Amino acid sequence: MIEILMVDDHAIFRSGMRRLLSDEPDMRIVAEAANGQEAIECLRRRSYGLVLLDINMSGRSGLDTLRRIRLEWPTQAVILLSMYPEAQYAPIALQLGARGYLSKDREATELLAAIRIAAGGGYYLPPGMAQGSLLQAAAGEAPPAWKRLTEREWHVLRLIVKGVSLTDIGDELCLSVKTVSTYRGRVLAKLGLHSNADLVRYCLEHGLAE
């Protein structure tokens, strides 16, 4: 069962999506959010097989929310939905880490296919666009090293970059200092770095710092 978080600031659209997906035996909307901040709060409470995320929302935009999701949950599958042209926004969405982008005027069968593909670890590219630079933006020939970090390693990295001590990180994550130090070592090894200063610089250079 693909459990979905639906993020859109229009209640009528969310209701329509619930009705659409209720007929599918392998997927369901289990949580809803009306804006980016609510989406982040939902993700902090539990995990989802997929996030359906609108681009144009009040407050934090869908693209900004996607960036935040990538920071805290780098493996979370996300599909962006919008009325904006796919040719204009699909490459941006995929470069930011989305697993698909669909205009809201697409057929329901395309959305259902995209959900299954993205939740299964693939990328859904709109018909006629699954080629050339767009495909490279989605899959990437050489994914950046930070995408190999686990969720726990991400938490440790973010706290280190904020200047939190290993002892305080351990207290926050309910881990021993030795375990936190081990995670720090794994992060440094995966990123090919040597110090906390290197971690800060790396995050700034790759747009990963909050």
PDB file of C-alpha atoms in Angstrom:
ATOM      1  CA  MET A   1       0.000   0.000   0.000  1.00  0.00           C
ATOM      2  CA  ILE A   2       1.390   3.414  -1.017  1.00  0.00           C
ATOM      3  CA  GLU A   3       0.555   5.800   1.812  1.00  0.00           C
ATOM      4  CA  ILE A   4       0.427   9.386   0.535  1.00  0.00           C
ATOM      5  CA  LEU A   5       0.750  12.834   2.079  1.00  0.00           C
ATOM      6  CA  MET A   6      -1.306  15.322   0.010  1.00  0.00           C
ATOM      7  CA  VAL A   7      -0.075  18.930   0.200  1.00  0.00           C
ATOM      8  CA  ASP A   8      -2.247  21.584  -1.450  1.00  0.00           C
ATOM      9  CA  ASP A   9      -3.822  24.800  -0.179  1.00  0.00           C
ATOM     10  CA  HIS A  10      -7.163  24.136  -1.914  1.00  0.00           C
ATOM     11  CA  ALA A  11      -9.471  21.916   0.139  1.00  0.00           C
ATOM     12  CA  ILE A  12     -11.639  21.113  -2.881  1.00  0.00           C
ATOM     13  CA  PHE A  13      -8.638  19.814  -4.827  1.00  0.00           C
ATOM     14  CA  ARG A  14      -7.542  17.658  -1.874  1.00  0.00           C
ATOM     15  CA  SER A  15     -11.069  16.256  -1.619  1.00  0.00           C
ATOM     16  CA  GLY A  16     -11.068  15.427  -5.326  1.00  0.00           C
ATOM     17  CA  MET A  17      -7.737  13.637  -4.973  1.00  0.00           C
ATOM     18  CA  ARG A  18      -9.080  11.569  -2.072  1.00  0.00           C
ATOM     19  CA  ARG A  19     -12.028  10.442  -4.167  1.00  0.00           C
ATOM     20  CA  LEU A  20      -9.795   9.646  -7.136  1.00  0.00           C
ATOM     21  CA  LEU A  21      -7.355   7.529  -5.160  1.00  0.00           C
ATOM     22  CA  SER A  22     -10.034   5.803  -3.072  1.00  0.00           C
ATOM     23  CA  ASP A  23     -10.792   3.543  -6.049  1.00  0.00           C
ATOM     24  CA  GLU A  24      -7.187   2.314  -6.239  1.00  0.00           C
ATOM     25  CA  PRO A  25      -6.417  -0.828  -4.178  1.00  0.00           C
ATOM     26  CA  ASP A  26      -2.718  -0.069  -3.771  1.00  0.00           C
ATOM     27  CA  MET A  27      -2.707   3.568  -2.648  1.00  0.00           C
ATOM     28  CA  ARG A  28      -4.470   5.951  -0.305  1.00  0.00           C
ATOM     29  CA  ILE A  29      -4.108   9.460   1.096  1.00  0.00           C
ATOM     30  CA  VAL A  30      -3.406   9.064   4.811  1.00  0.00           C
ATOM     31  CA  ALA A  31      -2.601  12.694   5.668  1.00  0.00           C
ATOM     32  CA  GLU A  32      -3.204  16.185   4.265  1.00  0.00           C
ATOM     33  CA  ALA A  33      -1.459  19.532   4.624  1.00  0.00           C
ATOM     34  CA  ALA A  34      -2.566  22.967   3.421  1.00  0.00           C
ATOM     35  CA  ASN A  35       0.924  24.493   3.245  1.00  0.00           C
ATOM     36  CA  GLY A  36       4.629  23.727   3.385  1.00  0.00           C
ATOM     37  CA  GLN A  37       4.994  24.110   7.139  1.00  0.00           C
ATOM     38  CA  GLU A  38       2.148  21.688   7.805  1.00  0.00           C
ATOM     39  CA  ALA A  39       3.780  19.248   5.386  1.00  0.00           C
ATOM     40  CA  ILE A  40       7.076  19.389   7.298  1.00  0.00           C
ATOM     41  CA  GLU A  41       5.214  18.789  10.570  1.00  0.00           C
ATOM     42  CA  CYS A  42       3.441  15.767   9.057  1.00  0.00           C
ATOM     43  CA  LEU A  43       6.749  14.303   7.891  1.00  0.00           C
ATOM     44  CA  ARG A  44       8.251  14.734  11.357  1.00  0.00           C
ATOM     45  CA  ARG A  45       5.429  12.644  12.832  1.00  0.00           C
ATOM     46  CA  ARG A  46       5.648   9.669  10.458  1.00  0.00           C
ATOM     47  CA  SER A  47       6.923   8.437   7.104  1.00  0.00           C
ATOM     48  CA  TYR A  48       5.038   8.223   3.798  1.00  0.00           C
ATOM     49  CA  GLY A  49       5.464   6.265   0.628  1.00  0.00           C
ATOM     50  CA  LEU A  50       4.979   9.445  -1.398  1.00  0.00           C
ATOM     51  CA  VAL A  51       4.350  13.163  -1.036  1.00  0.00           C
ATOM     52  CA  LEU A  52       2.096  14.870  -3.613  1.00  0.00           C
ATOM     53  CA  LEU A  53       3.130  18.517  -3.425  1.00  0.00           C
ATOM     54  CA  ASP A  54       1.572  21.572  -5.056  1.00  0.00           C
ATOM     55  CA  ILE A  55       4.014  24.247  -6.250  1.00  0.00           C
ATOM     56  CA  ASN A  56       1.928  27.393  -5.831  1.00  0.00           C
ATOM     57  CA  MET A  57       0.937  27.678  -2.159  1.00  0.00           C
ATOM     58  CA  SER A  58       0.656  30.553   0.283  1.00  0.00           C
ATOM     59  CA  GLY A  59       3.686  30.984   2.524  1.00  0.00           C
ATOM     60  CA  ARG A  60       6.453  28.495   1.708  1.00  0.00           C
ATOM     61  CA  SER A  61       6.204  27.533  -1.977  1.00  0.00           C
ATOM     62  CA  GLY A  62       6.234  23.959  -3.181  1.00  0.00           C
ATOM     63  CA  LEU A  63       9.794  24.328  -4.483  1.00  0.00           C
ATOM     64  CA  ASP A  64      10.989  25.712  -1.138  1.00  0.00           C
ATOM     65  CA  THR A  65       9.171  22.909   0.654  1.00  0.00           C
ATOM     66  CA  LEU A  66      10.838  20.387  -1.639  1.00  0.00           C
ATOM     67  CA  ARG A  67      14.255  21.828  -0.743  1.00  0.00           C
ATOM     68  CA  ARG A  68      13.443  21.473   2.956  1.00  0.00           C
ATOM     69  CA  ILE A  69      12.250  17.900   2.477  1.00  0.00           C
ATOM     70  CA  ARG A  70      15.497  17.054   0.697  1.00  0.00           C
ATOM     71  CA  LEU A  71      17.448  18.441   3.646  1.00  0.00           C
ATOM     72  CA  GLU A  72      15.663  16.435   6.321  1.00  0.00           C
ATOM     73  CA  TRP A  73      14.470  13.372   4.388  1.00  0.00           C
ATOM     74  CA  PRO A  74      16.777  12.950   1.369  1.00  0.00           C
ATOM     75  CA  THR A  75      15.190   9.642   0.290  1.00  0.00           C
ATOM     76  CA  GLN A  76      11.552  10.787   0.482  1.00  0.00           C
ATOM     77  CA  ALA A  77       9.716  10.350  -2.832  1.00  0.00           C
ATOM     78  CA  VAL A  78       7.983  13.555  -3.963  1.00  0.00           C
ATOM     79  CA  ILE A  79       5.859  14.390  -7.018  1.00  0.00           C
ATOM     80  CA  LEU A  80       5.179  18.047  -7.766  1.00  0.00           C
ATOM     81  CA  LEU A  81       1.780  19.086  -9.134  1.00  0.00           C
ATOM     82  CA  SER A  82       1.021  22.453 -10.678  1.00  0.00           C
ATOM     83  CA  MET A  83      -0.812  24.374 -13.371  1.00  0.00           C
ATOM     84  CA  TYR A  84       2.527  25.734 -14.573  1.00  0.00           C
ATOM     85  CA  PRO A  85       3.904  24.405 -17.903  1.00  0.00           C
ATOM     86  CA  GLU A  86       5.869  21.167 -17.578  1.00  0.00           C
ATOM     87  CA  ALA A  87       8.547  22.336 -20.010  1.00  0.00           C
ATOM     88  CA  GLN A  88       9.302  25.272 -17.711  1.00  0.00           C
ATOM     89  CA  TYR A  89       9.192  23.664 -14.276  1.00  0.00           C
ATOM     90  CA  ALA A  90       9.803  19.922 -14.697  1.00  0.00           C
ATOM     91  CA  PRO A  91      13.607  20.279 -15.099  1.00  0.00           C
ATOM     92  CA  ILE A  92      13.781  22.520 -12.011  1.00  0.00           C
ATOM     93  CA  ALA A  93      11.671  20.133  -9.950  1.00  0.00           C
ATOM     94  CA  LEU A  94      13.759  17.122 -10.932  1.00  0.00           C
ATOM     95  CA  GLN A  95      17.036  18.920 -10.279  1.00  0.00           C
ATOM     96  CA  LEU A  96      15.771  19.748  -6.780  1.00  0.00           C
ATOM     97  CA  GLY A  97      15.080  16.092  -6.115  1.00  0.00           C
ATOM     98  CA  ALA A  98      11.458  15.470  -7.103  1.00  0.00           C
ATOM     99  CA  ARG A  99      10.682  12.082  -8.635  1.00  0.00           C
ATOM    100  CA  GLY A 100       8.103  13.515 -10.979  1.00  0.00           C
ATOM    101  CA  TYR A 101       6.273  16.619 -12.164  1.00  0.00           C
ATOM    102  CA  LEU A 102       2.759  16.767 -13.599  1.00  0.00           C
ATOM    103  CA  SER A 103       0.501  19.569 -14.687  1.00  0.00           C
ATOM    104  CA  LYS A 104      -2.896  19.389 -13.023  1.00  0.00           C
ATOM    105  CA  ASP A 105      -4.588  19.192 -16.405  1.00  0.00           C
ATOM    106  CA  ARG A 106      -3.057  15.766 -17.111  1.00  0.00           C
ATOM    107  CA  GLU A 107      -5.288  12.677 -17.229  1.00  0.00           C
ATOM    108  CA  ALA A 108      -5.886  10.786 -13.975  1.00  0.00           C
ATOM    109  CA  THR A 109      -4.296   7.666 -15.453  1.00  0.00           C
ATOM    110  CA  GLU A 110      -1.006   9.539 -15.826  1.00  0.00           C
ATOM    111  CA  LEU A 111      -1.062  10.630 -12.200  1.00  0.00           C
ATOM    112  CA  LEU A 112      -1.732   7.083 -11.019  1.00  0.00           C
ATOM    113  CA  ALA A 113       1.133   5.797 -13.133  1.00  0.00           C
ATOM    114  CA  ALA A 114       3.439   8.514 -11.810  1.00  0.00           C
ATOM    115  CA  ILE A 115       2.566   7.654  -8.203  1.00  0.00           C
ATOM    116  CA  ARG A 116       3.373   3.985  -8.683  1.00  0.00           C
ATOM    117  CA  ILE A 117       6.630   4.708 -10.505  1.00  0.00           C
ATOM    118  CA  ALA A 118       7.870   7.334  -8.035  1.00  0.00           C
ATOM    119  CA  ALA A 119       6.891   5.329  -4.945  1.00  0.00           C
ATOM    120  CA  GLY A 120       8.754   2.373  -6.445  1.00  0.00           C
ATOM    121  CA  GLY A 121      11.976   4.365  -6.679  1.00  0.00           C
ATOM    122  CA  GLY A 122      11.758   5.512 -10.292  1.00  0.00           C
ATOM    123  CA  TYR A 123      11.247   8.854 -12.018  1.00  0.00           C
ATOM    124  CA  TYR A 124       8.132   9.849 -13.914  1.00  0.00           C
ATOM    125  CA  LEU A 125       8.773  12.165 -16.833  1.00  0.00           C
ATOM    126  CA  PRO A 126       5.853  13.652 -18.786  1.00  0.00           C
ATOM    127  CA  PRO A 127       5.269  12.073 -22.218  1.00  0.00           C
ATOM    128  CA  GLY A 128       7.525  13.614 -24.830  1.00  0.00           C
ATOM    129  CA  MET A 129       9.965  14.935 -22.228  1.00  0.00           C
ATOM    130  CA  ALA A 130      11.726  11.758 -21.103  1.00  0.00           C
ATOM    131  CA  GLN A 131      14.878  12.440 -23.063  1.00  0.00           C
ATOM    132  CA  GLY A 132      18.100  14.419 -23.213  1.00  0.00           C
ATOM    133  CA  SER A 133      18.841  16.936 -20.488  1.00  0.00           C
ATOM    134  CA  LEU A 134      15.552  16.358 -18.668  1.00  0.00           C
ATOM    135  CA  LEU A 135      16.341  12.682 -18.138  1.00  0.00           C
ATOM    136  CA  GLN A 136      19.823  13.620 -16.919  1.00  0.00           C
ATOM    137  CA  ALA A 137      18.299  16.120 -14.497  1.00  0.00           C
ATOM    138  CA  ALA A 138      16.071  13.399 -13.069  1.00  0.00           C
ATOM    139  CA  ALA A 139      18.503  10.520 -12.764  1.00  0.00           C
ATOM    140  CA  GLY A 140      21.903  12.170 -12.981  1.00  0.00           C
ATOM    141  CA  GLU A 141      24.957  10.321 -14.247  1.00  0.00           C
ATOM    142  CA  ALA A 142      26.818  10.999 -11.001  1.00  0.00           C
ATOM    143  CA  PRO A 143      24.537  11.798  -8.054  1.00  0.00           C
ATOM    144  CA  PRO A 144      26.141  14.156  -5.522  1.00  0.00           C
ATOM    145  CA  ALA A 145      27.745  12.499  -2.519  1.00  0.00           C
ATOM    146  CA  TRP A 146      25.245  13.998  -0.070  1.00  0.00           C
ATOM    147  CA  LYS A 147      22.447  11.923  -1.580  1.00  0.00           C
ATOM    148  CA  ARG A 148      24.134   8.791  -0.197  1.00  0.00           C
ATOM    149  CA  LEU A 149      23.648   9.898   3.416  1.00  0.00           C
ATOM    150  CA  THR A 150      21.120   8.042   5.544  1.00  0.00           C
ATOM    151  CA  GLU A 151      18.382   9.948   7.386  1.00  0.00           C
ATOM    152  CA  ARG A 152      20.240   9.645  10.718  1.00  0.00           C
ATOM    153  CA  GLU A 153      23.486  10.811   9.122  1.00  0.00           C
ATOM    154  CA  TRP A 154      21.570  13.802   7.766  1.00  0.00           C
ATOM    155  CA  HIS A 155      20.320  14.705  11.227  1.00  0.00           C
ATOM    156  CA  VAL A 156      23.830  14.566  12.633  1.00  0.00           C
ATOM    157  CA  LEU A 157      25.223  16.614   9.729  1.00  0.00           C
ATOM    158  CA  ARG A 158      22.584  19.340  10.072  1.00  0.00           C
ATOM    159  CA  LEU A 159      23.194  19.686  13.803  1.00  0.00           C
ATOM    160  CA  ILE A 160      26.967  19.820  13.369  1.00  0.00           C
ATOM    161  CA  VAL A 161      26.599  22.550  10.752  1.00  0.00           C
ATOM    162  CA  LYS A 162      24.419  24.483  13.201  1.00  0.00           C
ATOM    163  CA  GLY A 163      27.281  24.375  15.692  1.00  0.00           C
ATOM    164  CA  VAL A 164      25.719  21.865  18.102  1.00  0.00           C
ATOM    165  CA  SER A 165      28.283  19.867  20.109  1.00  0.00           C
ATOM    166  CA  LEU A 166      28.486  16.069  19.825  1.00  0.00           C
ATOM    167  CA  THR A 167      27.309  15.767  23.423  1.00  0.00           C
ATOM    168  CA  ASP A 168      24.220  17.902  22.772  1.00  0.00           C
ATOM    169  CA  ILE A 169      23.544  16.040  19.516  1.00  0.00           C
ATOM    170  CA  GLY A 170      23.602  12.806  21.487  1.00  0.00           C
ATOM    171  CA  ASP A 171      21.135  14.213  23.992  1.00  0.00           C
ATOM    172  CA  GLU A 172      18.791  15.419  21.242  1.00  0.00           C
ATOM    173  CA  LEU A 173      18.887  12.141  19.300  1.00  0.00           C
ATOM    174  CA  CYS A 174      19.074   9.885  22.378  1.00  0.00           C
ATOM    175  CA  LEU A 175      22.462   8.514  21.306  1.00  0.00           C
ATOM    176  CA  SER A 176      25.788   8.118  23.066  1.00  0.00           C
ATOM    177  CA  VAL A 177      28.583  10.540  22.195  1.00  0.00           C
ATOM    178  CA  LYS A 178      30.527   7.580  20.786  1.00  0.00           C
ATOM    179  CA  THR A 179      27.657   6.712  18.420  1.00  0.00           C
ATOM    180  CA  VAL A 180      27.307  10.336  17.310  1.00  0.00           C
ATOM    181  CA  SER A 181      31.047  10.425  16.658  1.00  0.00           C
ATOM    182  CA  THR A 182      30.685   7.285  14.533  1.00  0.00           C
ATOM    183  CA  TYR A 183      27.937   8.923  12.471  1.00  0.00           C
ATOM    184  CA  ARG A 184      30.104  12.017  12.067  1.00  0.00           C
ATOM    185  CA  GLY A 185      32.937   9.846  10.789  1.00  0.00           C
ATOM    186  CA  ARG A 186      30.639   8.173   8.259  1.00  0.00           C
ATOM    187  CA  VAL A 187      29.429  11.546   6.993  1.00  0.00           C
ATOM    188  CA  LEU A 188      32.969  12.827   6.589  1.00  0.00           C
ATOM    189  CA  ALA A 189      33.992   9.644   4.762  1.00  0.00           C
ATOM    190  CA  LYS A 190      31.016   9.697   2.381  1.00  0.00           C
ATOM    191  CA  LEU A 191      31.598  13.357   1.525  1.00  0.00           C
ATOM    192  CA  GLY A 192      35.378  13.041   1.334  1.00  0.00           C
ATOM    193  CA  LEU A 193      35.894  15.693   4.028  1.00  0.00           C
ATOM    194  CA  HIS A 194      38.071  15.964   7.122  1.00  0.00           C
ATOM    195  CA  SER A 195      36.619  18.449   9.624  1.00  0.00           C
ATOM    196  CA  ASN A 196      33.509  20.244  10.834  1.00  0.00           C
ATOM    197  CA  ALA A 197      34.667  23.360   8.998  1.00  0.00           C
ATOM    198  CA  ASP A 198      34.733  21.295   5.798  1.00  0.00           C
ATOM    199  CA  LEU A 199      31.159  20.172   6.489  1.00  0.00           C
ATOM    200  CA  VAL A 200      29.966  23.751   6.886  1.00  0.00           C
ATOM    201  CA  ARG A 201      31.711  24.837   3.703  1.00  0.00           C
ATOM    202  CA  TYR A 202      30.341  21.828   1.785  1.00  0.00           C
ATOM    203  CA  CYS A 203      26.750  22.563   2.854  1.00  0.00           C
ATOM    204  CA  LEU A 204      27.088  26.212   1.883  1.00  0.00           C
ATOM    205  CA  GLU A 205      28.565  25.351  -1.521  1.00  0.00           C
ATOM    206  CA  HIS A 206      25.792  22.842  -2.280  1.00  0.00           C
ATOM    207  CA  GLY A 207      22.916  24.951  -0.970  1.00  0.00           C
ATOM    208  CA  LEU A 208      22.212  22.519   1.869  1.00  0.00           C
ATOM    209  CA  ALA A 209      22.572  24.905   4.803  1.00  0.00           C
ATOM    210  CA  GLU A 210      19.372  26.198   6.418  1.00  0.00           C
TER     211      GLU A 210
END
